[in-house]
Short mmCIF file of C-alpha atoms in Angstrom, two decimals:
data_model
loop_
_atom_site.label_atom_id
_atom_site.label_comp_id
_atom_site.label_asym_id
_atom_site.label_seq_id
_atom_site.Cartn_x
_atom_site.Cartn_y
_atom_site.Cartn_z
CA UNK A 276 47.11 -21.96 -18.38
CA UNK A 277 44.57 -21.65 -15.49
CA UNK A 278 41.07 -22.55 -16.88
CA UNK A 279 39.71 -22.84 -12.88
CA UNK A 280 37.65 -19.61 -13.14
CA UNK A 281 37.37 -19.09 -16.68
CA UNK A 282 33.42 -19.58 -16.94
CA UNK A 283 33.01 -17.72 -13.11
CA UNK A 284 31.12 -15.01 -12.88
CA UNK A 285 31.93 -14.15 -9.28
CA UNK A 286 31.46 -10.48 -8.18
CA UNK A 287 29.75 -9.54 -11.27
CA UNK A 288 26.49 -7.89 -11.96
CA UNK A 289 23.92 -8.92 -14.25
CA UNK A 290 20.22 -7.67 -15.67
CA UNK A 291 17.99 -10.37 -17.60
CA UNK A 292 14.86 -9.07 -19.35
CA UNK A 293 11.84 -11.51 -19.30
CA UNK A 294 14.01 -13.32 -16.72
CA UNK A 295 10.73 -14.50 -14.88
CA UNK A 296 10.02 -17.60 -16.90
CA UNK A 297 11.81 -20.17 -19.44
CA UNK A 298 14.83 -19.08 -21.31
CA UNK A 299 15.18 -16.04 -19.45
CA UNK A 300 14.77 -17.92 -16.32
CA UNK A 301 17.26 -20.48 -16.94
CA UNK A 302 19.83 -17.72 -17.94
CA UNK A 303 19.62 -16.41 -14.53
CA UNK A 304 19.61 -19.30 -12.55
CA UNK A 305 23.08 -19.93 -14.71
CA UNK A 306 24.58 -16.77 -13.38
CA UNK A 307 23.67 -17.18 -9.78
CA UNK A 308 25.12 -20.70 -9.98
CA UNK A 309 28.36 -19.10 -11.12
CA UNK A 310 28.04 -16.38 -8.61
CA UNK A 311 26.95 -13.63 -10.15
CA UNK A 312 24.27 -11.02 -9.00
CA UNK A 313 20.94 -11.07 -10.95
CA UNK A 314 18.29 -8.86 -11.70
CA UNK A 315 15.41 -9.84 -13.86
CA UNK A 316 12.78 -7.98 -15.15
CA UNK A 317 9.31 -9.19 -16.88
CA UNK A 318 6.17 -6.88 -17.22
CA UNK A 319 4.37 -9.41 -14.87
CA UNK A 320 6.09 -8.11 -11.19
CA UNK A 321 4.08 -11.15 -9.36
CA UNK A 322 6.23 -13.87 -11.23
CA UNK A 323 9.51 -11.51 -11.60
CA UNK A 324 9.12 -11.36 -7.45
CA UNK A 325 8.18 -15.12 -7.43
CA UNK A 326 11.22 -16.32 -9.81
CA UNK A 327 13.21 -14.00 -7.53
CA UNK A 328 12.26 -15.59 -4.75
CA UNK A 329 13.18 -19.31 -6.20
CA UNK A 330 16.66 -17.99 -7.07
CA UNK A 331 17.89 -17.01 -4.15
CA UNK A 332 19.34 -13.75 -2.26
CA UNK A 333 21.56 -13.22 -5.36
CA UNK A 334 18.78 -12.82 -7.59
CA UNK A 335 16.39 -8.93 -7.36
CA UNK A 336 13.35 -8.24 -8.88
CA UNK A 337 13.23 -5.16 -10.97
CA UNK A 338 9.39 -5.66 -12.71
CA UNK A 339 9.36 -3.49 -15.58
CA UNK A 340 7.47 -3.85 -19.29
CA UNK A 341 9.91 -3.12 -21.85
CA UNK A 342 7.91 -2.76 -24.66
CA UNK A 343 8.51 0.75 -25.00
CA UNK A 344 11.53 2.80 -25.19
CA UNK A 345 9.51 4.87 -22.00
CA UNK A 346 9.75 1.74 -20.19
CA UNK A 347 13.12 1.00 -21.00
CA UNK A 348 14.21 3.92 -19.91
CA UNK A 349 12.26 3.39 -16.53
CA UNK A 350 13.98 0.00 -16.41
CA UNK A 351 17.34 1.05 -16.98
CA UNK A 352 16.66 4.21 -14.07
CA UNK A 353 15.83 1.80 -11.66
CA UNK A 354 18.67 -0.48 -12.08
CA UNK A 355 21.13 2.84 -11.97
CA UNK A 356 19.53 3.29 -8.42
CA UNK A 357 20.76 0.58 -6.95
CA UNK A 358 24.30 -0.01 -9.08
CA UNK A 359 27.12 2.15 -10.49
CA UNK A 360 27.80 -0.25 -13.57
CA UNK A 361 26.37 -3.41 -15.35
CA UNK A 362 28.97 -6.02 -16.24
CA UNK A 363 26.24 -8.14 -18.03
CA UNK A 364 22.72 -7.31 -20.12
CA UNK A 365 20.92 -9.86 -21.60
CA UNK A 366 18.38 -8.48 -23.98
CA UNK A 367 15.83 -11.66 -23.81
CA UNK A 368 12.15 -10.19 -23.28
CA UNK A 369 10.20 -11.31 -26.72
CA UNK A 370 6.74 -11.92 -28.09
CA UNK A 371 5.60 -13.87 -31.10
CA UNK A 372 2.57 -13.41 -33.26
CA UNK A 373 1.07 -15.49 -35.76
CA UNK A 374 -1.70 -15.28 -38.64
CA UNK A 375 -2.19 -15.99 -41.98
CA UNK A 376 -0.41 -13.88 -44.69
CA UNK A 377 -4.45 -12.24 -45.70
CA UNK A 378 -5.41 -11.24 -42.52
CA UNK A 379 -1.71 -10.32 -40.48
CA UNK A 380 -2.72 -7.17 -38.74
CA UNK A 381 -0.17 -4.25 -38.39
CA UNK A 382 -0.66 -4.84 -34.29
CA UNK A 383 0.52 -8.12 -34.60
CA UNK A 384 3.99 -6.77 -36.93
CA UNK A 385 4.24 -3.19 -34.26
CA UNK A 386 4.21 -5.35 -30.98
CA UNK A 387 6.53 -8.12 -32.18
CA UNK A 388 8.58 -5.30 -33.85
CA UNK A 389 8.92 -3.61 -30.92
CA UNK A 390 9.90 -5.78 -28.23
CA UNK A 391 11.88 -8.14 -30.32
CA UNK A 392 14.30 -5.65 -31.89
CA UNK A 393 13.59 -2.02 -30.85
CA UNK A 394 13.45 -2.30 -27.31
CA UNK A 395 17.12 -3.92 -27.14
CA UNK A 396 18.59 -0.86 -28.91
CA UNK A 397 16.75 1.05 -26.78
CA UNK A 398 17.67 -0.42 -23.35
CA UNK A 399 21.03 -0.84 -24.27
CA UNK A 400 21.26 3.02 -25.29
CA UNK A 401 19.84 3.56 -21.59
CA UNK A 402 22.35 0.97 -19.78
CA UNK A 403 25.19 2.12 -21.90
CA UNK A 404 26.69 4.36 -19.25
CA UNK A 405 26.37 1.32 -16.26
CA UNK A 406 28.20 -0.98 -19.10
CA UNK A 407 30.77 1.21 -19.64
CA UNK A 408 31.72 1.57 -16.38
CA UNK A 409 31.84 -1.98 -15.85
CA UNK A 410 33.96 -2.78 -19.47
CA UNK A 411 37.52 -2.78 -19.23
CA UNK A 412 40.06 -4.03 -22.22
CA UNK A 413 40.64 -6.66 -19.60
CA UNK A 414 37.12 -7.61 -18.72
CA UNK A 415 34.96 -6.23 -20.91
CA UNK A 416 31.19 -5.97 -20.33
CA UNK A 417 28.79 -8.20 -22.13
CA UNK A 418 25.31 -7.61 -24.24
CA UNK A 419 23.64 -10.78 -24.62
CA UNK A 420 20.38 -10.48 -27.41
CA UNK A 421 18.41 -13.57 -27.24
CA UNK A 422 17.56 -14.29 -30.98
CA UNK A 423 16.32 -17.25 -32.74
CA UNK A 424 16.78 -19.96 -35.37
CA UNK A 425 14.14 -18.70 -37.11
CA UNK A 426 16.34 -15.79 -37.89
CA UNK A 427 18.34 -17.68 -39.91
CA UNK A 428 15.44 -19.96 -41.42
CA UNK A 429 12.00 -20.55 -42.00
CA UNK A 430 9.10 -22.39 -39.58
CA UNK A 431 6.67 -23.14 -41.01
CA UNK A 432 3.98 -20.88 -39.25
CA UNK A 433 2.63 -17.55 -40.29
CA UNK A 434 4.99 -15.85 -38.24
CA UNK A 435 6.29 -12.86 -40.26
CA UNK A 436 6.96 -10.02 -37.79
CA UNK A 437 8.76 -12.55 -35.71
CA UNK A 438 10.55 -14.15 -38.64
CA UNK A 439 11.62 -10.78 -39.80
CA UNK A 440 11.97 -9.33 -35.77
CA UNK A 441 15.01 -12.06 -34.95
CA UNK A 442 16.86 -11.98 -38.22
CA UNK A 443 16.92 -8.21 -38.01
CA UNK A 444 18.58 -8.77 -34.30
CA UNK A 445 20.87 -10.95 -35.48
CA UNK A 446 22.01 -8.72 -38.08
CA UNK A 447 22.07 -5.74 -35.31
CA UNK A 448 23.98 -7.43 -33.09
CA UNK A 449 27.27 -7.22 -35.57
CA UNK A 450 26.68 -3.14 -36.14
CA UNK A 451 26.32 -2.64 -32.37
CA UNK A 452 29.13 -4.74 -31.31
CA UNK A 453 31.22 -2.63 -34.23
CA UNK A 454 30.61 0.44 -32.14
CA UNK A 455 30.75 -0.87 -28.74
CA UNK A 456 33.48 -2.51 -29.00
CA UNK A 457 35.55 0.60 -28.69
CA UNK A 458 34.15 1.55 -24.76
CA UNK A 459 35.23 -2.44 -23.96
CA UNK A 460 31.70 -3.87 -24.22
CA UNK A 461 31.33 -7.22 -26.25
CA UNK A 462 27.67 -7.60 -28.15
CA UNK A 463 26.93 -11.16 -29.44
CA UNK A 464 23.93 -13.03 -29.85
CA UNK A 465 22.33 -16.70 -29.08
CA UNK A 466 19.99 -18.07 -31.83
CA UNK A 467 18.23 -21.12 -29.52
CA UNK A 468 16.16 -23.86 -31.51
CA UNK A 469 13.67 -25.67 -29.68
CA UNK A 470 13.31 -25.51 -26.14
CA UNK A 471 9.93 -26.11 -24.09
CA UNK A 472 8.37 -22.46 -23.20
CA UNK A 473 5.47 -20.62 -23.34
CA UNK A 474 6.89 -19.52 -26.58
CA UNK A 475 7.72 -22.53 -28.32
CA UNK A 476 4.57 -24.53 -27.34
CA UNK A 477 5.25 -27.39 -30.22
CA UNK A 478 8.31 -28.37 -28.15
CA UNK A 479 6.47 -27.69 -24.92
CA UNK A 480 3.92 -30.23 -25.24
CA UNK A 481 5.19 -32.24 -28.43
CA UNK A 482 8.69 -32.58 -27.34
CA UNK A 483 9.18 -35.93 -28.65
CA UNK A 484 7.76 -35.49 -31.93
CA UNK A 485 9.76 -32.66 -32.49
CA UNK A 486 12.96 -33.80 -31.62
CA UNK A 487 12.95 -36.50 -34.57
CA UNK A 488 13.69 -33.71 -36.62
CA UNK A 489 16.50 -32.51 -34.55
CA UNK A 490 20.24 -34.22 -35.65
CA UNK A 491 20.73 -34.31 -31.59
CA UNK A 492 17.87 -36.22 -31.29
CA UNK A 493 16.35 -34.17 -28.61
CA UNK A 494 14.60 -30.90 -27.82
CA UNK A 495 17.03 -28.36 -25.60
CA UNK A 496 17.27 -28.48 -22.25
CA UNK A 497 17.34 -25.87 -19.55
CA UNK A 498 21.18 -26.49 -19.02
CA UNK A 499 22.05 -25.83 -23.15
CA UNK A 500 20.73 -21.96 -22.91
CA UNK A 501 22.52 -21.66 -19.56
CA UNK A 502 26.02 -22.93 -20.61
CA UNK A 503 25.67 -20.79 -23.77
CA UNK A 504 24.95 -17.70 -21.69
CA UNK A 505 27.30 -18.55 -19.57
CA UNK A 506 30.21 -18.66 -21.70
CA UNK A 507 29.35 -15.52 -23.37
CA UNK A 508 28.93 -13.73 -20.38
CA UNK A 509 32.10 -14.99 -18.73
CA UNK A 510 36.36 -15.32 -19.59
CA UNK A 511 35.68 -17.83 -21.40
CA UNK A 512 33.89 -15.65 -24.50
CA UNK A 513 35.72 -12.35 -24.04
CA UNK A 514 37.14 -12.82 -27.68
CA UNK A 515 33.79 -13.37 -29.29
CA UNK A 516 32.34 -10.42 -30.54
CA UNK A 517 29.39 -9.82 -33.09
CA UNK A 518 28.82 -13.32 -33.07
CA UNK A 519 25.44 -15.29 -32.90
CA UNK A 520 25.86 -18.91 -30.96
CA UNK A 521 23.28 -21.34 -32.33
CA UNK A 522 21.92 -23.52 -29.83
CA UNK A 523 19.55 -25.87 -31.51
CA UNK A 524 20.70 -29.43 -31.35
CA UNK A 525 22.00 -29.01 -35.48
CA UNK A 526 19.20 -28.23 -36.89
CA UNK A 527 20.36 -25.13 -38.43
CA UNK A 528 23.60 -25.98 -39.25
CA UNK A 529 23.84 -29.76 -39.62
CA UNK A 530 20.69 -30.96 -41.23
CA UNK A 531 20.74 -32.56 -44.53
CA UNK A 532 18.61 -31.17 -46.80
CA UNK A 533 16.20 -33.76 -48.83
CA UNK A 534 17.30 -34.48 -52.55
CA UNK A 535 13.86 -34.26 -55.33
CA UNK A 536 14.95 -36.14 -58.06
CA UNK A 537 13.93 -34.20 -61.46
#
């Protein structure tokens, strides 16, 4: 068995949304490292150019705001443009939104609604010709949805649409890989805990006080989202299909509960 070049992603082609900044970010840095071209999109084309930039040669700009299936479509043109297939999409462009139950507007549940679940259908549906000329049954193409442990259980902010926006994914990301499947495309999913972003502010700028609650003992680090990416994206995860990775340290999965005595 050669495992040299199992997690390579040499001579492959790759499109991260919201690849400006954090998780997206670090996902894209991962590929390059493993030689892979990269193009990452964000609605803000001064940091997707600037995160470029940082990346190196193998990494390409393609600003675009994905928040509607218009712009989707716009993205998913302008990638066509410049290649005949996409080996790897990672659907990881997201917003949050928090209020009390009273007062949660229906802007706050649309927006979150829509980039955290509808635009991946969408842009996938756009890309789905470049993937499927880049899938093989020998090296199939990969859909990577960025989801969340808060799909699979509760914070505890007021964040409903975003509560409800990343289980939905998860739950997506089984029906889509049932049909994809078939044109050699693998669709799976990574559920990360906390990790310092813009997003996740508490383990931004509280990361120690978080991570006592953590069975790892610590928040995530850049390399943790990479690796999972990475494996997904690569040989190494061409038999895992429909499946959501949780990257969170345990907390999901291997945190005892607390006993109330009666």
């Amino acid at each position: 068995m050669d495992t040299s070049k199992l997690f390579s992603l040499e001579g492959r082609t790759a499109l991260v949304t919201g690849g400006s900044k954090n998780i997206g970010k670090w996902i894209a840095a991962g590929f390059v490292a493993q030689g892979a071209k990269v193009y990452i999109s964000s609605r803000k084309a001064d940091a997707c150019f600037a995160t470029a930039k940082e990346l190196g040669p193998n990494c390409i700009a393609l600003p675009q705001d994905v928040s509607t299936v218009a712009g989707c479509r716009a993205l998913a043109a302008a990638y066509a443009e410049r290649e005949p297939a996409l080996d790897i999409l990672v659907n990881n462009a997201g917003v949050a939104w928090g209020e009390p139950f009273e007062v949660f507007p229906e802007k706050g549940w649309d927006k979150v609604m829509d980039l955290n679940l509808k635009s991946p259908f969408f842009l996938l549906q756009a890309l789905h010709g470049q993937l499927k000329a880049a899938g093989s049954a020998g090296r199939p193409a990969k859909v990577i949805n960025i989801a969340s442990i808060d799909g699979m259980r509760l914070n505890p902010w007021d964040t409903y649409s975003y509560h409800a926006s990343k289980s939905a994914l998860i739950y997506l990301t089984k029906r889509l890989a049932a049909r994809l499947v078939r044109d050699h495309i693998n669709v799976t999913a990574i559920a990360p805990g906390a990790f310092a972003s813009d997003m996740n502010r508490a383990a931004r700028d509280h990361g120690d006080a978080v991570a006592k609650a953590i069975p790892a003992g610590r928040i995530g680090a850049e390399e943790d989202m990479a690796a999972a990416a990475i494996y997904l994206a690569s040989r190494a995860g061409d038999y895992v299909i429909g499946d959501t990775i949780t990257v969170d340290g345990g907390l999901v999965h291997a945190h005892v509960g607390v006993s109330i005595d009666a």
